[in-house]
mmCIF file of C-alpha atoms in Angstrom:
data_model
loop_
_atom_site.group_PDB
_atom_site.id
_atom_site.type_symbol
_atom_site.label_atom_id
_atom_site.label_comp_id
_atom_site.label_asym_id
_atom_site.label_seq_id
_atom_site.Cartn_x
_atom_site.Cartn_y
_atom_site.Cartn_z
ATOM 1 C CA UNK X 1 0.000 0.000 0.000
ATOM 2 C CA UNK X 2 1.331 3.557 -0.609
ATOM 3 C CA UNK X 3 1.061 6.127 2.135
ATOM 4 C CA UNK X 4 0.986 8.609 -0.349
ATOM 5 C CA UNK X 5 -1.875 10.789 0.336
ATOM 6 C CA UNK X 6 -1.670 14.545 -0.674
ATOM 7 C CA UNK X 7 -2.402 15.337 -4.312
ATOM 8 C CA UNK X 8 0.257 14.870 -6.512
ATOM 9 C CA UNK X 9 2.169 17.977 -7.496
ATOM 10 C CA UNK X 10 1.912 19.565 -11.049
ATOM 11 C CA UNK X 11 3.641 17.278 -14.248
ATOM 12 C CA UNK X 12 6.995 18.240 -14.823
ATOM 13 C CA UNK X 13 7.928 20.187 -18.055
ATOM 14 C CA UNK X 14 10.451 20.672 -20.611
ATOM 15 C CA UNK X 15 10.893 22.890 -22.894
ATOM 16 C CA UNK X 16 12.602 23.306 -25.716
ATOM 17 C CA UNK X 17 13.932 26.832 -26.809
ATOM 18 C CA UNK X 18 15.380 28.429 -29.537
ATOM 19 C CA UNK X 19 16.850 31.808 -29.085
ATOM 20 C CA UNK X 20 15.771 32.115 -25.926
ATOM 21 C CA UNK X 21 12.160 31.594 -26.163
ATOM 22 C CA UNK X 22 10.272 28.297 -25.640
ATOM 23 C CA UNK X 23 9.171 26.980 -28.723
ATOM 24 C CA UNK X 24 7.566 23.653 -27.852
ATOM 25 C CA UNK X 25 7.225 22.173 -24.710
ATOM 26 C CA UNK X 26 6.463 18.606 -23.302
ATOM 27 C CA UNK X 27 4.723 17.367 -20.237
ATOM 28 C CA UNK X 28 6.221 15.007 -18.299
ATOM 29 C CA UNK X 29 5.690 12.603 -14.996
ATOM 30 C CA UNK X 30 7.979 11.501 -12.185
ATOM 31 C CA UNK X 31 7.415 9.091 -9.606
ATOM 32 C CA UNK X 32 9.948 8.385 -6.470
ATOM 33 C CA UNK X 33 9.199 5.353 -4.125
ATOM 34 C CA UNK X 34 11.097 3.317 -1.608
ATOM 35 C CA UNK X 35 11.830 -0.483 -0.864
ATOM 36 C CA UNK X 36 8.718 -0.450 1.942
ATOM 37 C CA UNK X 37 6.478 0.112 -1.014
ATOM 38 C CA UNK X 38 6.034 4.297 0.008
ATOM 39 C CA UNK X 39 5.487 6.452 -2.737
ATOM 40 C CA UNK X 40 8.012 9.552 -1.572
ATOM 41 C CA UNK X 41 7.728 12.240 -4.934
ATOM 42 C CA UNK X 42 5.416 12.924 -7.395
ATOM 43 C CA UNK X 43 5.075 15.050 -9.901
ATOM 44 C CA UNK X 44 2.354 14.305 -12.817
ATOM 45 C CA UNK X 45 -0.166 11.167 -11.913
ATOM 46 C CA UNK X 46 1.444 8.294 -10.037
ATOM 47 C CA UNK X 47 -1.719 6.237 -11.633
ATOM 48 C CA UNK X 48 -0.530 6.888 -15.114
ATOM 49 C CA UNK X 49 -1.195 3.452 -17.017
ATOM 50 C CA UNK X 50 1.713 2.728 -19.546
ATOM 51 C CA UNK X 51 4.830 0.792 -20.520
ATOM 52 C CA UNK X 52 8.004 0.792 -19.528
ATOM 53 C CA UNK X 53 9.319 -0.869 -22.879
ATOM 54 C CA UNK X 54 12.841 -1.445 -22.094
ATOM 55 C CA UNK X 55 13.403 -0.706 -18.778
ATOM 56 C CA UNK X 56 12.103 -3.350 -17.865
ATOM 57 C CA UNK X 57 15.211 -5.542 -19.289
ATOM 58 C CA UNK X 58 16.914 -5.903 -15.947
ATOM 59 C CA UNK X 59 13.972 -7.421 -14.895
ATOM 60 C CA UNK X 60 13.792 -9.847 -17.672
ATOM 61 C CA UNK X 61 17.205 -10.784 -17.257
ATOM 62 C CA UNK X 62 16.567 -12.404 -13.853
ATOM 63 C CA UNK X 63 15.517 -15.027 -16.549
ATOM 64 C CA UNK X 64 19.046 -15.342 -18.174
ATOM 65 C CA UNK X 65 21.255 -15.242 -14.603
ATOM 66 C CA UNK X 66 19.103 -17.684 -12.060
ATOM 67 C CA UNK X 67 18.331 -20.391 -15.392
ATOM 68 C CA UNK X 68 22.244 -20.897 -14.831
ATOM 69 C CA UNK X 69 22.819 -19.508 -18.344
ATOM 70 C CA UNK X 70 24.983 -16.674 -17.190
ATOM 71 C CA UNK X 71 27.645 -19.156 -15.797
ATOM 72 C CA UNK X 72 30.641 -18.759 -17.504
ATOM 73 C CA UNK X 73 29.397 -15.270 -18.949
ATOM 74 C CA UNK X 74 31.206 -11.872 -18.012
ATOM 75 C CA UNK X 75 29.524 -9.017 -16.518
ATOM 76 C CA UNK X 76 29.454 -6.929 -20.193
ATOM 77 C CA UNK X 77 27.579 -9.932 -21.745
ATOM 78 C CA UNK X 78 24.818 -9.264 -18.549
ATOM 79 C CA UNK X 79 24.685 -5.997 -19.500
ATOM 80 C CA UNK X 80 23.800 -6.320 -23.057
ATOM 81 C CA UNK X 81 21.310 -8.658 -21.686
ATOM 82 C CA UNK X 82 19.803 -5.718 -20.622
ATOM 83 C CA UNK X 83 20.948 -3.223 -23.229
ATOM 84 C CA UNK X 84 18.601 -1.287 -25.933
ATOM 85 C CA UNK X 85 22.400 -0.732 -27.601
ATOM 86 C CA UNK X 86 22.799 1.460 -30.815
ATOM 87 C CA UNK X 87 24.613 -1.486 -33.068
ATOM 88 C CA UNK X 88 28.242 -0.202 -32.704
ATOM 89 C CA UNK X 89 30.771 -2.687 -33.850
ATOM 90 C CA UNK X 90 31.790 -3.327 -30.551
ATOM 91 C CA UNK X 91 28.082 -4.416 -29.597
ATOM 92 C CA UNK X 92 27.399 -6.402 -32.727
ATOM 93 C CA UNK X 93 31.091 -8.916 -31.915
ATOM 94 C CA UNK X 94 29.334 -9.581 -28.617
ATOM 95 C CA UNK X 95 26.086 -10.702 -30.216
ATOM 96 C CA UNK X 96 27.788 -12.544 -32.864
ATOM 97 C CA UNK X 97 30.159 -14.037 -30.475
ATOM 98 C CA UNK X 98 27.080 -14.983 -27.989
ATOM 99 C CA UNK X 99 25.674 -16.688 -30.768
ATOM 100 C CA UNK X 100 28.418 -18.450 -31.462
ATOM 101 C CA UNK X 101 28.494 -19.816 -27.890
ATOM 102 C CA UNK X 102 24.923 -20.730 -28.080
ATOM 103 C CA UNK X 103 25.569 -22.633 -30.864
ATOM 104 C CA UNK X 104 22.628 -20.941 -32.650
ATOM 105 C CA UNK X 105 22.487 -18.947 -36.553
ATOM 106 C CA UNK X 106 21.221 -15.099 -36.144
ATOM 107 C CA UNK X 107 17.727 -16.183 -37.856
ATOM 108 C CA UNK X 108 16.698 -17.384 -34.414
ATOM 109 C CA UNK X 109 16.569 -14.315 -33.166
ATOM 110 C CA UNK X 110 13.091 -13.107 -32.931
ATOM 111 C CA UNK X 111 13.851 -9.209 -33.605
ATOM 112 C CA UNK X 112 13.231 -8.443 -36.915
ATOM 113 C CA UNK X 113 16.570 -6.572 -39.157
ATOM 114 C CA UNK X 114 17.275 -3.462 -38.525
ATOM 115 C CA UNK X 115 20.238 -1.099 -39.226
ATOM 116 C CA UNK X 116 23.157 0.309 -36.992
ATOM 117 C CA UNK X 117 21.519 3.906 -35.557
ATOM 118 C CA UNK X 118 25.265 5.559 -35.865
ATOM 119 C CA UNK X 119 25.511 6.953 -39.163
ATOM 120 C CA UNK X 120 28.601 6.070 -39.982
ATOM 121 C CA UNK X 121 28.179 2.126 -38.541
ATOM 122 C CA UNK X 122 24.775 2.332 -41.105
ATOM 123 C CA UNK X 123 26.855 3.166 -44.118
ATOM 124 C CA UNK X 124 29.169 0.566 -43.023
ATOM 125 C CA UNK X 125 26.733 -1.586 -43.190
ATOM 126 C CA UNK X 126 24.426 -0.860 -46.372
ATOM 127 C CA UNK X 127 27.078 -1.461 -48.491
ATOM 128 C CA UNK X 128 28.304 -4.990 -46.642
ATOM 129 C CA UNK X 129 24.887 -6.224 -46.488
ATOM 130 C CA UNK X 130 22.111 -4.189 -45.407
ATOM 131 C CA UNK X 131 19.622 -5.025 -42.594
ATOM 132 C CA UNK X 132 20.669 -7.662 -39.937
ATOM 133 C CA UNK X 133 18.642 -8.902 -36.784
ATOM 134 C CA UNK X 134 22.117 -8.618 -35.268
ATOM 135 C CA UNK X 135 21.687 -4.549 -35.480
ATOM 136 C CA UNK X 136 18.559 -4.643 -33.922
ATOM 137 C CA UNK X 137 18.683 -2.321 -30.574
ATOM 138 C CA UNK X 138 17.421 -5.542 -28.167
ATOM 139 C CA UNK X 139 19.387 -8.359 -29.759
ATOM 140 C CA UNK X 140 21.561 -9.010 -26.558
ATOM 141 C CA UNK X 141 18.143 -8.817 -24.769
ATOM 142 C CA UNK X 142 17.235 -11.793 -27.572
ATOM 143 C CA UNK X 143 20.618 -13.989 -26.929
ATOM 144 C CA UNK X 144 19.697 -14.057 -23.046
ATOM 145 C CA UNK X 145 16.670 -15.396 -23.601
ATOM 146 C CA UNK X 146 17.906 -18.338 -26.325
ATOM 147 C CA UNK X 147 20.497 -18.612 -23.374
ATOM 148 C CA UNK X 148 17.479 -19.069 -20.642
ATOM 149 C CA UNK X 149 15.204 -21.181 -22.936
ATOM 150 C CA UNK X 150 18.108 -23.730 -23.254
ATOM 151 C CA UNK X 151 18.895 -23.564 -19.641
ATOM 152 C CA UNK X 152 15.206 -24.563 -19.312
ATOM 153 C CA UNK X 153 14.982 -27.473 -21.842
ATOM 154 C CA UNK X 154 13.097 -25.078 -23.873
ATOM 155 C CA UNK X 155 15.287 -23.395 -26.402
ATOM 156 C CA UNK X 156 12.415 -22.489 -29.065
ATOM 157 C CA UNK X 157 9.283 -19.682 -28.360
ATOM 158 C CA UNK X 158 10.495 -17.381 -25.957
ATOM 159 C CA UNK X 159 8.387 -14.834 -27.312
ATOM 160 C CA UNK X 160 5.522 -16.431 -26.136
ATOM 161 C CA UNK X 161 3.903 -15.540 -22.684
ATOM 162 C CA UNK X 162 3.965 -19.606 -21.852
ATOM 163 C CA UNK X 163 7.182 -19.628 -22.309
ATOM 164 C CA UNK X 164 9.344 -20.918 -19.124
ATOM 165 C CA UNK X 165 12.035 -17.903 -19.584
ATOM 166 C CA UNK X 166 9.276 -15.805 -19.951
ATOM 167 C CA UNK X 167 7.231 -16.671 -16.656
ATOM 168 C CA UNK X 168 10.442 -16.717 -15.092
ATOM 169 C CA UNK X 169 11.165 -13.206 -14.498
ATOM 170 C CA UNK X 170 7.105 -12.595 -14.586
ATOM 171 C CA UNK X 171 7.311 -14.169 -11.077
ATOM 172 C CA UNK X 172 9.962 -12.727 -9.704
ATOM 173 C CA UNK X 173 8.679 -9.104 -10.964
ATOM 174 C CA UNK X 174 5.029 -10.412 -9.453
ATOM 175 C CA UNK X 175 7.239 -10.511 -5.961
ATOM 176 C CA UNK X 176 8.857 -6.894 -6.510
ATOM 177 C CA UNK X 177 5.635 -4.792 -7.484
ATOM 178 C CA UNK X 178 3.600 -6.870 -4.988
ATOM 179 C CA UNK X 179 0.723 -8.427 -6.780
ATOM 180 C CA UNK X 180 0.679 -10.712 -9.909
ATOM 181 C CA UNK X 181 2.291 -9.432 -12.803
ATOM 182 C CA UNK X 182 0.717 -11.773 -15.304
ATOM 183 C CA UNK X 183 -2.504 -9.933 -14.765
ATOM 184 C CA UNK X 184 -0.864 -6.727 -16.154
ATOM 185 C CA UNK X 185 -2.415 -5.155 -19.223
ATOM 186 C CA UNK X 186 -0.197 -6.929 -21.679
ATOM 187 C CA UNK X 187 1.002 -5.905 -25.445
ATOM 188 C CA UNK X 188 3.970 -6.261 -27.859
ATOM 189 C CA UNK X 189 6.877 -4.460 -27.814
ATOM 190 C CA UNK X 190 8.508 -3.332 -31.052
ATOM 191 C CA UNK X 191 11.320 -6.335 -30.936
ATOM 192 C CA UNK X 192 8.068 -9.087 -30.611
ATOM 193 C CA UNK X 193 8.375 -10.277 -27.210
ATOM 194 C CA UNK X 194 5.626 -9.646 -25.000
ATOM 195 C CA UNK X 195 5.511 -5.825 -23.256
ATOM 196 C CA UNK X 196 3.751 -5.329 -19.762
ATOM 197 C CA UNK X 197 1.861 -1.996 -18.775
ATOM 198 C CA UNK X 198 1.859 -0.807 -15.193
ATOM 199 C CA UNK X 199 1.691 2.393 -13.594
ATOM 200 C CA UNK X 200 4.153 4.544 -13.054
ATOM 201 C CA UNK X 201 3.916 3.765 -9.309
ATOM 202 C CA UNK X 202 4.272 -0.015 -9.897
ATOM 203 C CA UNK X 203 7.385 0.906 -11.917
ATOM 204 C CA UNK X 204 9.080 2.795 -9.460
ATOM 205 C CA UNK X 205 8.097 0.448 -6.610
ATOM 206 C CA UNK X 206 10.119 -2.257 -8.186
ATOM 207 C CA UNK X 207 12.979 -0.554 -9.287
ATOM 208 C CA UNK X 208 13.372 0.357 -5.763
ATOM 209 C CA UNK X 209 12.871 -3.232 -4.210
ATOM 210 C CA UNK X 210 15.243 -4.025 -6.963
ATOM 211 C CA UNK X 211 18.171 -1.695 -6.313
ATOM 212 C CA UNK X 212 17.864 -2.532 -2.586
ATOM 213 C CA UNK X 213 18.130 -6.399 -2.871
ATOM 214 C CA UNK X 214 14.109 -6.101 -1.189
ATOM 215 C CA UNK X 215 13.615 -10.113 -2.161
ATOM 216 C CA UNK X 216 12.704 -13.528 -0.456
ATOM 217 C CA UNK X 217 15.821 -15.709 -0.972
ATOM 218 C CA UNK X 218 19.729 -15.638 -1.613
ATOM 219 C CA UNK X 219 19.486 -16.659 -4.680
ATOM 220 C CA UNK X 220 17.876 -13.750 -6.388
ATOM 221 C CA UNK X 221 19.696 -11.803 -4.650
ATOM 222 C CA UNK X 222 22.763 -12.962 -5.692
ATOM 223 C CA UNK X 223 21.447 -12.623 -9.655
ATOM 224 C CA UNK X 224 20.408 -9.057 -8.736
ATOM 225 C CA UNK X 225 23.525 -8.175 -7.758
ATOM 226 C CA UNK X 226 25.277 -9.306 -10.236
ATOM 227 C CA UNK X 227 22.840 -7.803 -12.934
ATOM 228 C CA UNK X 228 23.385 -4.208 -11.127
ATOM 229 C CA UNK X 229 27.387 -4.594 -11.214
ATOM 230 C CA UNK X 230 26.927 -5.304 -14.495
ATOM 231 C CA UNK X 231 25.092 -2.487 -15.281
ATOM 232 C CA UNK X 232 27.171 -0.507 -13.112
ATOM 233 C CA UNK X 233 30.454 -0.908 -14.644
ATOM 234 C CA UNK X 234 29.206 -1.170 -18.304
ATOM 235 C CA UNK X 235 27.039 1.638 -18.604
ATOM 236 C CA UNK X 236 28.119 2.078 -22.695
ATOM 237 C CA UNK X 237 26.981 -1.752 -23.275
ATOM 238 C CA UNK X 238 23.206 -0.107 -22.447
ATOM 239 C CA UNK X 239 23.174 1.802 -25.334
ATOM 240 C CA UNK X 240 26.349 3.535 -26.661
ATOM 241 C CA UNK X 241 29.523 5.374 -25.728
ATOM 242 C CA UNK X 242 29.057 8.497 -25.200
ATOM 243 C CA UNK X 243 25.320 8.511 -24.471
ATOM 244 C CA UNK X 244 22.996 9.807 -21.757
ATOM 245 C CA UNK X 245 22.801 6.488 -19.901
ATOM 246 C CA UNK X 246 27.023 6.437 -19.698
ATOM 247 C CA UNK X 247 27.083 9.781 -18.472
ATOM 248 C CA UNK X 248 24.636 9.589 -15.837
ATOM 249 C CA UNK X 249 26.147 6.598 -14.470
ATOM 250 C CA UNK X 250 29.657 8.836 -14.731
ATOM 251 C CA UNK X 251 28.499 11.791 -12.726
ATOM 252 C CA UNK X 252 26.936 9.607 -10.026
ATOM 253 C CA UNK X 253 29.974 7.576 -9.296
ATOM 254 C CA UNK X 254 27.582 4.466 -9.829
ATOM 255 C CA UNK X 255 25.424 5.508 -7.305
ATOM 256 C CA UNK X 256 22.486 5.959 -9.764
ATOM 257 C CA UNK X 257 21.988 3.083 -12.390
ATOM 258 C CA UNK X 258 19.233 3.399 -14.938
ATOM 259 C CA UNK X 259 17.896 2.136 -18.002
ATOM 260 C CA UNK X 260 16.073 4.137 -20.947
ATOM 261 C CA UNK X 261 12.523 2.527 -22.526
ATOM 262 C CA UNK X 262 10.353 4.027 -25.936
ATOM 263 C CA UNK X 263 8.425 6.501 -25.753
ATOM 264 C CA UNK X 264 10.218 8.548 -23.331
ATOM 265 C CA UNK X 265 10.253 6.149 -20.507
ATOM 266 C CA UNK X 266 13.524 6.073 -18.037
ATOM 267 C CA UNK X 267 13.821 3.855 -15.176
ATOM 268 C CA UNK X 268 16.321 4.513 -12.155
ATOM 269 C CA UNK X 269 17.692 2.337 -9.432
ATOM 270 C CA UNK X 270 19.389 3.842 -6.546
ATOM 271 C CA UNK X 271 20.588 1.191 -4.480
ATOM 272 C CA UNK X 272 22.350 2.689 -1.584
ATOM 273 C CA UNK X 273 18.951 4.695 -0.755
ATOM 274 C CA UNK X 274 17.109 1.725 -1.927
ATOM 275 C CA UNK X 275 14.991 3.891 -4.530
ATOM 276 C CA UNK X 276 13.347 3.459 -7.725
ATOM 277 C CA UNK X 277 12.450 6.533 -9.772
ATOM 278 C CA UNK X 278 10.115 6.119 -13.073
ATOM 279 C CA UNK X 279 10.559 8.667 -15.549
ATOM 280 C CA UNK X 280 7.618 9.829 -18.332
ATOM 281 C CA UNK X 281 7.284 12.040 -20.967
ATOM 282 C CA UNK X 282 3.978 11.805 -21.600
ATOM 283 C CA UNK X 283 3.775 12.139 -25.383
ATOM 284 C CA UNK X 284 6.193 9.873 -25.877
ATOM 285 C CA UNK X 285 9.330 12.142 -26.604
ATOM 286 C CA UNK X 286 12.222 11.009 -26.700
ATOM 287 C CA UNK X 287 14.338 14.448 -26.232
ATOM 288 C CA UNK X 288 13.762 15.829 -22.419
ATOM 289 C CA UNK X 289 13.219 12.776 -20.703
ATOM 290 C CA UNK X 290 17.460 12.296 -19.740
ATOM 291 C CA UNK X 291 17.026 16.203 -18.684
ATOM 292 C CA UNK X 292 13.790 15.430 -16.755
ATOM 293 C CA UNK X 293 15.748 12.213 -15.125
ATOM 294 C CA UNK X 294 18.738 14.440 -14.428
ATOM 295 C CA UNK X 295 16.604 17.075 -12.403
ATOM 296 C CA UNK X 296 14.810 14.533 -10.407
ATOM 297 C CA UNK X 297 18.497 13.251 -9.161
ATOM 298 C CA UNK X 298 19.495 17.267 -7.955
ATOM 299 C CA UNK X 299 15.832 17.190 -6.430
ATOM 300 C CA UNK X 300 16.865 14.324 -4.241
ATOM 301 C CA UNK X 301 20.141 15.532 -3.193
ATOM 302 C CA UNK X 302 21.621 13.158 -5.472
ATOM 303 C CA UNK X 303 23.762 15.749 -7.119
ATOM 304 C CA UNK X 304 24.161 19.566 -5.726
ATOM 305 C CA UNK X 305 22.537 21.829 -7.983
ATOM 306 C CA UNK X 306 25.151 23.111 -10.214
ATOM 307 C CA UNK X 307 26.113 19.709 -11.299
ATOM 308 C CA UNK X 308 22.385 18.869 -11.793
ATOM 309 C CA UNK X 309 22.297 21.779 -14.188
ATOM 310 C CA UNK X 310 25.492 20.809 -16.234
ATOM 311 C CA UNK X 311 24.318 17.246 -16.238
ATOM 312 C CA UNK X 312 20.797 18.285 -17.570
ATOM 313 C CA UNK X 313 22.100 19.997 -19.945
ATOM 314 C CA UNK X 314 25.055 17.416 -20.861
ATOM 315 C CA UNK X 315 21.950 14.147 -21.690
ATOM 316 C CA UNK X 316 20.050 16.340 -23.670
ATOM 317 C CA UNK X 317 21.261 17.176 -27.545
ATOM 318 C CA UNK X 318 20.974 20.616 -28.401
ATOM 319 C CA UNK X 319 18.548 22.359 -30.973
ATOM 320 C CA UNK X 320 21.108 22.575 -33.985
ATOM 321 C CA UNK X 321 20.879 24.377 -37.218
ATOM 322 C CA UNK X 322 21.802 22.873 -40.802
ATOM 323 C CA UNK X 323 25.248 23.787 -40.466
ATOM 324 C CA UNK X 324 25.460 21.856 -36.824
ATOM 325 C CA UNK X 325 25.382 25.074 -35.093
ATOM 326 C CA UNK X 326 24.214 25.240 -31.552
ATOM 327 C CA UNK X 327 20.744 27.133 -31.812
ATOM 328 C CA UNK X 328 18.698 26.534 -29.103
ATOM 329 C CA UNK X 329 18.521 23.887 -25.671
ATOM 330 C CA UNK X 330 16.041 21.176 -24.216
ATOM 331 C CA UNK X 331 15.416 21.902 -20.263
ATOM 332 C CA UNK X 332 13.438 20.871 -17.743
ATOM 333 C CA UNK X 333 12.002 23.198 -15.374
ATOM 334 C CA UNK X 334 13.174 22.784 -11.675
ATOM 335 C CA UNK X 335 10.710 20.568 -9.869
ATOM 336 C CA UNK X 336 8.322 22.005 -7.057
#
């Protein structure tokens, strides 16, 4: 139960400004909560129905680590478990080389093709081939389940909801939000594996059970902590050097872990407060979510304010011109 009780405060906003005046602006919805269960910070509607998309891969890669299938497997391979990665050469050898391992072509993986996101790594690859499920953004997700459906005598379907792999991690994410998961609204995501809805309180309630170990038995506590080094020390594997996710986890010092979803959807784990944060923009952008994330951390004390600021402003690309001229800024406004 929450013991949140006061009306939630107004939805966060970003705006986006060129020259100094806002131009467009987004609404947006954050949501703090503790281990216990407590709902701590809102701002926008807790109750807000919708899904997390990717962030919910460290979830799903309980799946991959307590099967057995991550013995033998280093920490970056856990970590593009969980990744929504970009398809930079570095992050297509480890799919290819998982593969490999698995003992399994690429036209198992259920993801459809897709090309690199980089511009240069899509060049690359349009003239050595074209499309490959390999480039898709959640094929590490993909190898750790062909990894778990082995490890459960079940190597085919793990895009289906009956699947072992996937009922898996549906139980042990049933135990972190507190109630039964598999009676979630349910739809499918864009890499055709099943997505879950929840609301944003749900999301941030497990995060936070999550990043303080808040589970019945040693054993899943030992996966969980070894899926949070993982994302801890291999922030790039998430999604790409350089990127939003990598510096977040830079400025923090690892104290703050997080993983990015579609449509504008960030997910944070803070494990030595035990907190979850759940992140919205409620159109779906993707620009001024990172900023929005970023302000919630100075709002907690997470960060002092200056380096809240330059860290809000770091995540966020700028509004450039043809000519790649700086011309205008994404920010969120502070936060009641």
């Amino acid at each position: 139960m929450t013991s949140f009780s006061s009306p939630p405060a107004p939805s966060a906003r970003i705006e986006v400004r060129r020259g100094g005046v806002t131009e467009s602006a987004h609404q947006g919805t954050a949501v703090v909560a503790d281990a216990t269960g407590r709902l701590l910070h809102a701002w926008g509607d807790p109750g807000l129905l919708t899904f997390p998309r990717s962030s919910l891969k460290p979830f799903q890669a309980l799946s991959l680590v307590e099967s057995g299938a991550a013995d033998g497997l280093d920490s970056a391979h856990l970590a593009l478990a969980c990744a929504s990665h970009r398809a930079e050469p570095f992050q297509v050898a480890m799919v290819e080389r998982w593969l490999h391992r698995l003992g399994r072509p690429e036209s198992v993986l259920v993801c459809g093709p897709a090309f690199p996101m980089d511009e240069g790594d899509l060049v690359d690859a349009a003239r050595t081939g074209g499309k490959r499920r390999v480039f898709h953004n959640c094929s590490g997700k993909h190898c750790g389940f062909l990894a778990a459906g082995a490890a459960f005598g079940q190597p085919e379907g793990y895009e289906r909801p009956d699947h072992p792999a996937q009922r898996h991690w549906l139980a042990a994410f049933s135990d972190l939000i507190g109630h039964d998961a598999t009676a979630l609204p349910r739809g499918t995501d864009g890499c055709g594996l099943p997505a879950l809805a929840m609301t944003m309180t749900d999301a941030a309630r497990a995060a936070a059970r999550y990043a303080a170990l808040a589970v019945p038995d040693a054993r899943r506590e030992a996966a969980i902590r070894r899926l949070l080094a993982a994302l801890r020390e291999h922030p790039a594997h998430l999604s790409g050097r350089g990127r939003p996710t990598e510096r977040i986890v830079a400025a923090t010092e690892g104290r703050v872990l997080l993983k990015e979803g579609a449509e504008g959807f960030v997910l944070g784990f803070v494990p030595e407060r035990g907190l979850g944060i759940a992140v919205k923009i409620t159109d779906g952008a993707t620009r001024g979510k990172m900023a929005l994330f970023a302000t919630v951390l100075g709002r907690l004390g997470l960060l002092p304010a200056d380096r809240t600021a330059e860290l809000a402003r770091a995540v966020e690309a700028p509004v450039l011109d043809s000519n790649n001229r700086v011309v205008g800024e994404v920010a969120a406004l502070p936060l009641a």
